[in-house]
CSV table of C-alpha atoms and ligand atoms in Angstrom, one decimal:
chain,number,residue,atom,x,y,z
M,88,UNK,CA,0.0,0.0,0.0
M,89,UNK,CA,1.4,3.6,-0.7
M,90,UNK,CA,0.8,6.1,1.2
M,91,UNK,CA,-1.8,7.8,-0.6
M,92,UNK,CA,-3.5,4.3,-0.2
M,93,UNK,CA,-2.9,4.3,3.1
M,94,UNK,CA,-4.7,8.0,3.5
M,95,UNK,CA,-7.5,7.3,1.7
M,96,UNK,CA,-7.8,4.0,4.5
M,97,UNK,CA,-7.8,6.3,7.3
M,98,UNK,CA,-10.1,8.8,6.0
M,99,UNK,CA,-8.1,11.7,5.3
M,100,UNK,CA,-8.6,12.0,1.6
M,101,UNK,CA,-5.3,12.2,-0.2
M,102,UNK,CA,-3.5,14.0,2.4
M,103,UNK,CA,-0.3,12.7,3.2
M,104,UNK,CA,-0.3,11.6,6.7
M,105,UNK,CA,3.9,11.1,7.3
M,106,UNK,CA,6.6,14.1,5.9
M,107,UNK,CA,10.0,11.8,4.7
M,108,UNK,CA,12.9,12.3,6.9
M,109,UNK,CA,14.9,15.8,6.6
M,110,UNK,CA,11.6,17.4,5.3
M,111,UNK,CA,12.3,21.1,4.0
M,112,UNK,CA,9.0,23.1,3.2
M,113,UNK,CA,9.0,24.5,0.0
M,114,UNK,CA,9.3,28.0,-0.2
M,115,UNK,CA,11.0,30.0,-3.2
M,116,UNK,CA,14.3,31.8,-1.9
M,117,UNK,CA,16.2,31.2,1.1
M,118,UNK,CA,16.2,34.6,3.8
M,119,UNK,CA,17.9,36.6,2.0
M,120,UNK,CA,20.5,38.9,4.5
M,121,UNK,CA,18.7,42.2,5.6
M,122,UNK,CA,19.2,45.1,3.8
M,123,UNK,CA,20.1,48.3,6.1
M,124,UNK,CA,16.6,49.7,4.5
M,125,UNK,CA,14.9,46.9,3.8
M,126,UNK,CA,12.0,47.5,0.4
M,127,UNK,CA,9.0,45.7,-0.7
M,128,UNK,CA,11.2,43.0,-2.3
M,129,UNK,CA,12.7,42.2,0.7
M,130,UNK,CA,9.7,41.6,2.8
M,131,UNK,CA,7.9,39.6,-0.3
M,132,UNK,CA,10.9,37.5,0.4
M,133,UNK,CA,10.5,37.4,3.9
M,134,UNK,CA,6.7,36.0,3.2
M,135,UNK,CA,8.2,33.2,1.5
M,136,UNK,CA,9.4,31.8,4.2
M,137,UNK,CA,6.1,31.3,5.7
M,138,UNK,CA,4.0,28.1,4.1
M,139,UNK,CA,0.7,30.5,4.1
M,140,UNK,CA,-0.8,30.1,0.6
M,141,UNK,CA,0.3,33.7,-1.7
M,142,UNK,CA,-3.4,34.2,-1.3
M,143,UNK,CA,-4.3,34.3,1.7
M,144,UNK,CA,-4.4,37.4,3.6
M,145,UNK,CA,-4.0,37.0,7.5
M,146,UNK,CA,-4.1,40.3,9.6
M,147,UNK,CA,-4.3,38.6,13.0
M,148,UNK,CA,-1.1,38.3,14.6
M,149,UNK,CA,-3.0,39.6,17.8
M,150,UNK,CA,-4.4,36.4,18.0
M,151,UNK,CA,-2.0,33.7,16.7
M,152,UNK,CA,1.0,34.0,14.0
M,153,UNK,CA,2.0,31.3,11.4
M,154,UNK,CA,5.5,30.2,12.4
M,155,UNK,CA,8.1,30.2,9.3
M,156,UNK,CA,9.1,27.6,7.3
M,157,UNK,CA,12.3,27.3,9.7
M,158,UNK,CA,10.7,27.4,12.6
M,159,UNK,CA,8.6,24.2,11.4
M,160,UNK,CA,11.7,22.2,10.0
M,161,UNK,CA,13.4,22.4,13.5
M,162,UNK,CA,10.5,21.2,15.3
M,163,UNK,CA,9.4,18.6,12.6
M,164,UNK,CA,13.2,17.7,12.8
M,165,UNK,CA,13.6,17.3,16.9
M,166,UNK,CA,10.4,16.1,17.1
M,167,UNK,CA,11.0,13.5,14.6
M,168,UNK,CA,14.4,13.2,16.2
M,169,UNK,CA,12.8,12.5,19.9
M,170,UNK,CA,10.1,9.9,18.7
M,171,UNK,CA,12.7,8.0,16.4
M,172,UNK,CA,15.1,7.5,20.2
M,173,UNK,CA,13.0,8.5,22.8
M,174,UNK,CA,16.0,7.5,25.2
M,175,UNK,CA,17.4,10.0,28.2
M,176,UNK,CA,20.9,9.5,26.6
M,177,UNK,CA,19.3,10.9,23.1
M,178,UNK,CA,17.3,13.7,25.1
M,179,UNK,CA,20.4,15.2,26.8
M,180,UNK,CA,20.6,18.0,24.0
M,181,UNK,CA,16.9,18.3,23.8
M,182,UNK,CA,17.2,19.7,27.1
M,183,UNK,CA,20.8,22.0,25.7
M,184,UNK,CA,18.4,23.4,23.0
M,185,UNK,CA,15.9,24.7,25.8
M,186,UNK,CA,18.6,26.6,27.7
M,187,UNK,CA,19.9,28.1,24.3
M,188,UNK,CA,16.3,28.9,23.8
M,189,UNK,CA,16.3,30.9,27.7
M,190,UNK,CA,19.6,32.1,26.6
M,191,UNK,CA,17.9,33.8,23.6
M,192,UNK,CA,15.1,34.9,25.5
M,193,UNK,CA,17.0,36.8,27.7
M,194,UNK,CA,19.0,38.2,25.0
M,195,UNK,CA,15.8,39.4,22.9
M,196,UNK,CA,14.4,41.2,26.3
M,197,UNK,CA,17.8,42.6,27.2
M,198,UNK,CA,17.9,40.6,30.4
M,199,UNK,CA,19.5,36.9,31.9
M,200,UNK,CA,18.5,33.6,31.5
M,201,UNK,CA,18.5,33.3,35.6
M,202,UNK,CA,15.2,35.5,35.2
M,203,UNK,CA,13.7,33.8,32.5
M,204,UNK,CA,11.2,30.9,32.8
M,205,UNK,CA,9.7,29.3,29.7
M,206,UNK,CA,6.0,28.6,30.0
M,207,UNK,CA,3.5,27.6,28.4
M,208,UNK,CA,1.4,31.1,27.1
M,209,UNK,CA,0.8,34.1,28.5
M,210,UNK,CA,-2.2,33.0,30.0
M,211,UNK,CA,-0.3,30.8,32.2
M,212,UNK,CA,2.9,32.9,32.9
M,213,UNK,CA,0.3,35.8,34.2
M,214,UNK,CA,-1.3,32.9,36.5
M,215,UNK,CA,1.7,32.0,37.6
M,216,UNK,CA,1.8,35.6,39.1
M,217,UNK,CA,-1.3,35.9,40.5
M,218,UNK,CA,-0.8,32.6,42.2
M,219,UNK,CA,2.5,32.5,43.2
M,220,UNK,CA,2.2,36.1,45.6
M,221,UNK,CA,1.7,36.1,49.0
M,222,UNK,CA,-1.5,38.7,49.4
M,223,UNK,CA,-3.5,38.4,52.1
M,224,UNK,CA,-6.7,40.2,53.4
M,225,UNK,CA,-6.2,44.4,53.5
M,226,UNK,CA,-3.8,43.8,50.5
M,227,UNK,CA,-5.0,45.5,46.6
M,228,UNK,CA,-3.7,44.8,43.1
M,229,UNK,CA,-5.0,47.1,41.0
M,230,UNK,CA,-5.4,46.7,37.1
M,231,UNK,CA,-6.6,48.3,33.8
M,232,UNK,CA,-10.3,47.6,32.7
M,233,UNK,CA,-9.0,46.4,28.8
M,234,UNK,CA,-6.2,43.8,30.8
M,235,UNK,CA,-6.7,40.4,29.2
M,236,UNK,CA,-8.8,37.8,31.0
M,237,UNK,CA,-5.7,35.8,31.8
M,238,UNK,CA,-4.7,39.1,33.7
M,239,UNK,CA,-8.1,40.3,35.2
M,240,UNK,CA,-10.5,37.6,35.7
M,241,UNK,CA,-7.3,35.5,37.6
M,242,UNK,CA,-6.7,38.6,39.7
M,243,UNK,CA,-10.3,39.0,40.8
M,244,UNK,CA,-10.9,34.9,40.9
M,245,UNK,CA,-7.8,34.8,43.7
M,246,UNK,CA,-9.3,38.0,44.6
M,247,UNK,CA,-11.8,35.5,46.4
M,248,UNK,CA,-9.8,32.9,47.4
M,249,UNK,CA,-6.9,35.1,49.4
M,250,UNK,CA,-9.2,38.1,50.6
M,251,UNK,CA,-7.4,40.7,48.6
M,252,UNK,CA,-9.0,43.0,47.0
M,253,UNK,CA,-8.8,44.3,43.2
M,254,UNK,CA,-9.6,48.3,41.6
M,255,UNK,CA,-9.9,48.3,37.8
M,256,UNK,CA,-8.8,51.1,36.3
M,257,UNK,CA,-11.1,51.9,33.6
M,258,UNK,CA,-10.4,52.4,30.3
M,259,UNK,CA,-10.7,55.7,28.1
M,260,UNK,CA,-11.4,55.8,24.4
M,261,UNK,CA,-9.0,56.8,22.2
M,262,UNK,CA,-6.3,56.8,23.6
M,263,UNK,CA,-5.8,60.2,26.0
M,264,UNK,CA,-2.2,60.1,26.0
M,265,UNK,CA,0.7,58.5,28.1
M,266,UNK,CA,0.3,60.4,31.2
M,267,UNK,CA,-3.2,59.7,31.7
M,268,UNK,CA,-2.3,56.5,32.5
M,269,UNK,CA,0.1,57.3,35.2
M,270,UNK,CA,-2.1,59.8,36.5
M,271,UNK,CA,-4.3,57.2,37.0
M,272,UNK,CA,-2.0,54.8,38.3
M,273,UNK,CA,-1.1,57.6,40.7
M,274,UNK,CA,-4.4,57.6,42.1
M,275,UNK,CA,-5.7,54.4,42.1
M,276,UNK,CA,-2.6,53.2,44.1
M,277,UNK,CA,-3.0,53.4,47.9
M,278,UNK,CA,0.0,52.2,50.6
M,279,UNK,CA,-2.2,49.3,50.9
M,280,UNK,CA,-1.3,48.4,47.3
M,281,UNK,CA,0.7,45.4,46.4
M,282,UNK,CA,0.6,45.1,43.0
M,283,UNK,CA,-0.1,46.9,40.0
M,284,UNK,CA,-0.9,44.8,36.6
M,285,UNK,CA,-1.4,46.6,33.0
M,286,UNK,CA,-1.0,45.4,29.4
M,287,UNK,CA,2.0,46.8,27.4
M,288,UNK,CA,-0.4,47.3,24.0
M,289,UNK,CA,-3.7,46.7,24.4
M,290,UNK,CA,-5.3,44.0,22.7
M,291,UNK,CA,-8.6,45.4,22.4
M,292,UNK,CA,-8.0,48.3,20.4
M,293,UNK,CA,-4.1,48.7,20.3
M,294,UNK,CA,-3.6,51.3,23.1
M,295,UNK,CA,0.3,51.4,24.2
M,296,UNK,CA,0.7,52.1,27.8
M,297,UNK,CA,3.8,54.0,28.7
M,298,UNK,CA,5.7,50.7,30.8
M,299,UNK,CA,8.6,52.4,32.2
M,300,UNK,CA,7.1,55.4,33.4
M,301,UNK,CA,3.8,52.9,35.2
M,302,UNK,CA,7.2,50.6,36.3
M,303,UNK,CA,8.9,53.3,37.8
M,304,UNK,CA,5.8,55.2,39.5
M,305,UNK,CA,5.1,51.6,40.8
M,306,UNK,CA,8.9,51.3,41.9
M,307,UNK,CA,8.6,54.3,43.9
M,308,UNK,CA,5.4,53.1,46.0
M,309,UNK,CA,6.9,49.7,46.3
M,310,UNK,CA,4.4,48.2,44.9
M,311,UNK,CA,4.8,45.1,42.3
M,312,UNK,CA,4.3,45.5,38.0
M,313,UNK,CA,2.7,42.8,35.8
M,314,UNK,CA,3.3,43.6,32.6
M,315,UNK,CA,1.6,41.8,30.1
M,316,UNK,CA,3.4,41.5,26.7
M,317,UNK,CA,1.4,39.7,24.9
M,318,UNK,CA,1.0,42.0,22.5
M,319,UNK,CA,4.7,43.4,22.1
M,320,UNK,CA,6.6,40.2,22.9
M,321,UNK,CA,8.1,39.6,19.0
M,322,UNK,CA,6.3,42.8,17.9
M,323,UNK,CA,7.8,45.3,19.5
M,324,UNK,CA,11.7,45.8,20.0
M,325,UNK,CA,11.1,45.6,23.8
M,326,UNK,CA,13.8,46.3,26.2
M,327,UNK,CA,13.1,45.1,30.2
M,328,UNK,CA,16.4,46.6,31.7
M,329,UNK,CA,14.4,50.0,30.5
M,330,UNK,CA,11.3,49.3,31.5
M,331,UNK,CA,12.2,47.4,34.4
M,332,UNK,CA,9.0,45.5,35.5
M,333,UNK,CA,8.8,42.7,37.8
M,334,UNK,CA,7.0,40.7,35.8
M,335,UNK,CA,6.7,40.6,32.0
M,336,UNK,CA,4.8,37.9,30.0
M,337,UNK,CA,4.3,36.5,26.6
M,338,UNK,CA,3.7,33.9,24.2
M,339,UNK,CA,5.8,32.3,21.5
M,340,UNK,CA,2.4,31.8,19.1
M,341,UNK,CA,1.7,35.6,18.8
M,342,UNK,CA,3.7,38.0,17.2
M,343,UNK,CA,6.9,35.9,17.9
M,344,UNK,CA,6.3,33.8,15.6
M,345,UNK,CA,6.7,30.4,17.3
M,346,UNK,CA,5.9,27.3,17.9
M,347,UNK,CA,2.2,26.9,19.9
M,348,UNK,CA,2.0,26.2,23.7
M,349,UNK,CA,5.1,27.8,24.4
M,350,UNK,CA,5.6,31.5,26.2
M,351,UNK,CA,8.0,33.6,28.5
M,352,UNK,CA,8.0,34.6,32.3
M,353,UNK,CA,10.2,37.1,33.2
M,354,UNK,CA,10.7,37.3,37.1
M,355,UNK,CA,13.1,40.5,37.9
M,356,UNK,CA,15.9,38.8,40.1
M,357,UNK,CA,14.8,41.3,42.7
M,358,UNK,CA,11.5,40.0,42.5
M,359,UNK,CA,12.7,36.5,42.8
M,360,UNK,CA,12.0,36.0,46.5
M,361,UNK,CA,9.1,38.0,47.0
M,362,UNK,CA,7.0,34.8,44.5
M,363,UNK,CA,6.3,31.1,45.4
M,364,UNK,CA,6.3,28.5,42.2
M,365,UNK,CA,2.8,27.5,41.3
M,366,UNK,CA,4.1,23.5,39.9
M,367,UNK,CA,6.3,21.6,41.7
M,368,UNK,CA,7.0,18.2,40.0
M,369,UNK,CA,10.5,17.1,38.1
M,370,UNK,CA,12.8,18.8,35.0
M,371,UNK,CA,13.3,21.8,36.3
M,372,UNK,CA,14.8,24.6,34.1
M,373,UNK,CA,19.1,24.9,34.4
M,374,UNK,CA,19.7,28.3,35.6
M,375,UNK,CA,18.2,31.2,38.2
M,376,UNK,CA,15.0,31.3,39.2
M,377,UNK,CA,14.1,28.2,36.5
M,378,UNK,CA,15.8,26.0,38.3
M,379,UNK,CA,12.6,26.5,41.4
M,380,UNK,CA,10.1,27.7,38.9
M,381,UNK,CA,10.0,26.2,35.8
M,382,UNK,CA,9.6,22.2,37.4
M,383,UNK,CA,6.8,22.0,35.3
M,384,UNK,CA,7.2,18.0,34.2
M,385,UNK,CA,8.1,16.7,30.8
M,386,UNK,CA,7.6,19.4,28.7
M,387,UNK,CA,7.9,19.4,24.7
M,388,UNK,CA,11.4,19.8,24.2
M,389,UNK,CA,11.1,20.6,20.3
M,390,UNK,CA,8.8,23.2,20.7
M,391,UNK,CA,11.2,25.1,23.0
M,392,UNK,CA,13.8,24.6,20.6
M,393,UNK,CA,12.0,25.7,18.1
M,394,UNK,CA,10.8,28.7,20.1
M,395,UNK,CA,14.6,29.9,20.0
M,396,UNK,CA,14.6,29.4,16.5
M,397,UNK,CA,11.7,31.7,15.9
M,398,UNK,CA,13.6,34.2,18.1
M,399,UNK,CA,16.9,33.6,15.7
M,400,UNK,CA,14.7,34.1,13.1
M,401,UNK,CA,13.5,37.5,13.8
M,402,UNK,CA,16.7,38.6,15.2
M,403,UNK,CA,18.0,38.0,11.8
M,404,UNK,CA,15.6,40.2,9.6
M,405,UNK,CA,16.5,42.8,12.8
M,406,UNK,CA,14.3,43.6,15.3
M,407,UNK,CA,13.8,47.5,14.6
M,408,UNK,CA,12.9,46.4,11.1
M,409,UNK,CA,10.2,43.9,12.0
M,410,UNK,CA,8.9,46.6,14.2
M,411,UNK,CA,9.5,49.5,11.8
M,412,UNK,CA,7.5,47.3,9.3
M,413,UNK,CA,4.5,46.2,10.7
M,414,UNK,CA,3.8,49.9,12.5
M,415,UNK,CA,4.1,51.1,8.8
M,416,UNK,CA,1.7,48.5,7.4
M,417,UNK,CA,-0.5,49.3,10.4
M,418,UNK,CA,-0.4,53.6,9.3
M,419,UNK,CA,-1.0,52.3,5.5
M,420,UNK,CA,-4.2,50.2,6.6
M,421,UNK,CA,-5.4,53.2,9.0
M,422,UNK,CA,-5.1,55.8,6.4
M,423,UNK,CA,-7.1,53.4,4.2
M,424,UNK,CA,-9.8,53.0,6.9
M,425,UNK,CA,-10.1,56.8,7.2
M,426,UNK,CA,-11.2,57.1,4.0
M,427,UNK,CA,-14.4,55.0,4.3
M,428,UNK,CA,-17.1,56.5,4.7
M,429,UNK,CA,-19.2,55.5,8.3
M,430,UNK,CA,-16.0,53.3,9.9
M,431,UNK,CA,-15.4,54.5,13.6
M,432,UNK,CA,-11.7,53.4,14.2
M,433,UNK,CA,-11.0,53.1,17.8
M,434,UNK,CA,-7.0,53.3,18.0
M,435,UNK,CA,-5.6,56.0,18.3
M,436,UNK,CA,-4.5,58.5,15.3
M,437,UNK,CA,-1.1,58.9,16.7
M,438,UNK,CA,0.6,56.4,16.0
M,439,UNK,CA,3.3,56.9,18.8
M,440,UNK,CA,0.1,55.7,21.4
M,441,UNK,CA,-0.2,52.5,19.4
M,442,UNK,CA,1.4,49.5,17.6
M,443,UNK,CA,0.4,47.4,15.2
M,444,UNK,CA,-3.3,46.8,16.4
M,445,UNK,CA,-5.5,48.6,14.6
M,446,UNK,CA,-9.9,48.3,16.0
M,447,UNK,CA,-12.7,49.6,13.7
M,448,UNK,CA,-16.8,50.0,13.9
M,449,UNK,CA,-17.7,49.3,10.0
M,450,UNK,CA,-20.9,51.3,10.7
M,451,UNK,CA,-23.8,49.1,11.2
M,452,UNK,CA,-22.6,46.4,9.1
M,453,UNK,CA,-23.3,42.7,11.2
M,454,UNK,CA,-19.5,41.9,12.3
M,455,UNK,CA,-19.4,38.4,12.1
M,456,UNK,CA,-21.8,38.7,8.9
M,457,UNK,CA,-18.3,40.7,7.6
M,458,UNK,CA,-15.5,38.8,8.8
M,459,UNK,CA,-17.1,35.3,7.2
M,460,UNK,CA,-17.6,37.2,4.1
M,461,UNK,CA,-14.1,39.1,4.4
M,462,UNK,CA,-12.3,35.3,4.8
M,463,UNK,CA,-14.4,33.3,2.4
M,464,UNK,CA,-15.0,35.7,-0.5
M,465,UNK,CA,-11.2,37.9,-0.2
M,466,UNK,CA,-9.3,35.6,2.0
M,467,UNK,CA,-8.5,38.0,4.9
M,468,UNK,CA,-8.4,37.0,8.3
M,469,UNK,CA,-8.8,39.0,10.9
M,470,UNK,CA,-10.7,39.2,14.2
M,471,UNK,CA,-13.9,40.7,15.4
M,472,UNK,CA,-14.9,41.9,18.9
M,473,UNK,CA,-19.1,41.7,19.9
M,474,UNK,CA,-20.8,43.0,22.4
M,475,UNK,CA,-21.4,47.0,23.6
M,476,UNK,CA,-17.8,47.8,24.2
M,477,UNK,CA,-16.1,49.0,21.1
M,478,UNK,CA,-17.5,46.5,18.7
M,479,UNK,CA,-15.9,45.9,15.4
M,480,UNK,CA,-13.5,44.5,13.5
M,481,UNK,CA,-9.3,43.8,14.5
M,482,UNK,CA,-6.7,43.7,11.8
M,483,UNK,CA,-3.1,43.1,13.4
M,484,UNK,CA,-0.7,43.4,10.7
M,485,UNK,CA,2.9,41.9,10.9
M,486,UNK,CA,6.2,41.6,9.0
M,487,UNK,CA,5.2,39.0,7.0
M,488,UNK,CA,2.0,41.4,5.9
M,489,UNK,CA,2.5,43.3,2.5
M,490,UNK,CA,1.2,46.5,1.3
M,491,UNK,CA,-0.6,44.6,-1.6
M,492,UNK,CA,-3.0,42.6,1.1
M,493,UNK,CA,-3.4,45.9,3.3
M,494,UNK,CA,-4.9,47.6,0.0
M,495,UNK,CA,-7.2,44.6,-0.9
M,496,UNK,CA,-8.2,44.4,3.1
M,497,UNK,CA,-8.7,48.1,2.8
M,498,UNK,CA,-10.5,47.8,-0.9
M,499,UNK,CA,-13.1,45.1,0.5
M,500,UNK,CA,-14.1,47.0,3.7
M,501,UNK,CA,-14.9,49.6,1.4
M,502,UNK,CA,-17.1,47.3,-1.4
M,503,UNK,CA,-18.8,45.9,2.1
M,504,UNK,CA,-19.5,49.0,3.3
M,505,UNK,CA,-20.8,50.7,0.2
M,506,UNK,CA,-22.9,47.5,-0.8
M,507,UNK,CA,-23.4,45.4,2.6
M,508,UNK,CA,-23.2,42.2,3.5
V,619,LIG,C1,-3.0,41.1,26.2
V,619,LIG,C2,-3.2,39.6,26.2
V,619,LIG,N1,-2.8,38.9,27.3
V,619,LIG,C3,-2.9,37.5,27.3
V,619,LIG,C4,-3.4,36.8,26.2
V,619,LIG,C5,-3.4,35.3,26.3
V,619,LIG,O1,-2.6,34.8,25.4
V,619,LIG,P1,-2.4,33.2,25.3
V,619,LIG,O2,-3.8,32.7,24.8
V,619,LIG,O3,-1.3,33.0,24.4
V,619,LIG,O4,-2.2,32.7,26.7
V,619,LIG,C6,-3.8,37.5,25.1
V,619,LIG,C7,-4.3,36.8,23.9
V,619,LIG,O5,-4.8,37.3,23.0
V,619,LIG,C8,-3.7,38.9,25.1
V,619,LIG,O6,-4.1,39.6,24.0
């Protein structure tokens, strides 16, 4: 039996079920070395390296990235490596490749690998914050209404649980400017504040807080900063010895670029003793605070190798570039959107306030009615928000992105709104 035989057998039509050993996904050029100003012909051949079909438009790195072609080889290749000799005595580099992979980490954030703990997502590096404290009854944490779920819900949830108690910061729409929000730190913050927990970019309509100057305020009180990068992390070329929180997570699936189920922790060495690990169990991390923190069990070696990979892989193209790009896809798609008539966009119009993020009302037009339409009839994908609070559509542009799909995402808003859905 071949193996299109054998596909057919197991019901998954003519798919291929196992890649040959050494697999390489096709793709047209290798990465060519970045220019100092890197053009359009550079980035088409950045988007080569990703296995996303030439059509196909995706503007939702906010939600979840395609890694590159790369990035899939080395965890096709160590996974395929790990399952062919599953032994310890094969699995001693697996577990080389993860501290490379902190190593990088801590180089892309501008800090050490002692302070770095890989995780599973942001979801669960921000848990392991709100869990791992010690706040107690007449203790407050105080956080920003538009914080992610992962972020608020968990705060309020262990809110219940400890006897702590939380004040949300609400939000303010657009964007009123950097030190409105540390004005409003200011006041919210009380000496029985223990910990203050905001969202580096927002991910509900792309609002960038100003992180050193909340980490710094919070310094001062000596009171605690979660910052939640989820939304800068691979996007932004982010700096923690400037911003100096105690906290700062992300995922490797968002704008990084990596490998799914795989994110960052970064505990500040001076915050190191003030937080108790969550998971206790065996294969701890090699260095710093990993070595007590990161005991998570067996975890999926590839996938953290991989995860440095995707980090190796950005590093190359240049981080300042990556960012440049993708805020200057973001202004192209925004200047697009201000020319339709009856679409309310709800980042901000400076683009110093925001990143690559970019919200819109499309009048009255049904938003999920829109998105279907917008991926099955033009092959965009983005993301749409229900519900009272700044409804709408979310495009997130990112370096693999090209000026040709912002115009055709920008060209059918426009046929939709002048026509409907
Ligand atoms: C700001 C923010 N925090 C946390 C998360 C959770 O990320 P993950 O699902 O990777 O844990 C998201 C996801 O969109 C987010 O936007």
């Amino acid at each position: 039996m071949n193996r299109r035989e054998f596909a057919r057998l197991v019901g998954v039509g003519a798919a291929v079920p196992f890649l040959p050993a050494g697999y390489v996904w096709p793709r047209a050029t290798a990465l060519p070395a970045a220019p100092a100003a890197p053009d359009e012909k550079f980035w088409l051949a950045v988007r080569e390296q990703f296995v996303m079909p030439p059509d196909l438009a995706m503007l939702n790195a906010a939600n979840l990235c395609p890694s590159s072609a790369p990035v899939l080889e080395t965890l096709y290749r160590n996974t395929k490596d790990m399952d062919r000799d599953p032994s310890f005595d094969n699995r001693v580099k697996m577990g080389e490749g993860r501290e490379r992979t902190r190593r990088l980490l801590a180089d892309f954030l501008r800090v050490t690998p002692e302070e770095i703990v890989i995780t599973r997502n942001t979801s669960e590096s921000n848990n392991l914050v709100s869990s791992g404290l010690d706040l107690k009854p007449g203790d407050e944490v105080v956080i920003f209404a538009d914080n992610h779920p992962s972020n608020n819900t968990a705060w309020k949830e262990k809110a219940k649980r400890f006897g702590f108690t939380v004040k949300v910061i609400p939000e303010t729409n657009p964007h009123p400017g950097f030190t409105h929000y540390v004005e409003a730190a200011s006041r919210a913050m009380t000496p029985q504040t223990k910990v203050l927990a905001f969202t580096h970019l927002t991910s509900t309509v792309g609002d960038l807080l100003p992180a050193a100057e909340l980490c710094r305020l919070a310094r001062e009180r000596g009171v605690l900063t979660l910052v939640d990068g989820a939304q800068t992390f691979g996007l932004m070329d982010v700096d923690l010895s400037a911003i100096q929180p105690d906290f700062y997570s992300g995922s490797a699936h968002k704008w990084a670029c990596g490998p799914k189920e795989n994110g960052v922790l970064f505990i500040n060495r001076s915050a190191q003793p003030k937080i108790w690990a969550s998971i206790y169990s065996a294969y701890p991390g090699a260095v710093g605070v990993s070595k007590t923190f990161e005991a998570f069990g067996q975890r999926d070696e590839p996938a953290m190798i991989a995860f440095g990979e995707a980090l190796a892989f950005q590093t190359k193209i240049g981080r300042a570039a990556i960012e440049a790009r993708s805020r200057e896809l973001t202004q192209a798609l925004v200047a697009g959107l201000r020319t339709i008539d009856g679409v309310k966009i709800w980042t901000s119009a400076d683009p110093s306030r925001t990143g690559a993020v970019v919200s819109f009302q499309p009048g009255s037009l049904d938003v999920r009615k829109l998105s279907a339409a917008l991926y099955q009839n033009e092959r965009i994908g983005g993301a749409t928000r229900a519900g009272q609070d700044r409804p709408g559509v979310r495009f997130s542009p990112h370096f693999y992105n090209t000026h040709a799909e912002i115009d055709r995402a920008v060209a059918a808003i426009k046929k939709y709104m002048a026509r409907g859905v």
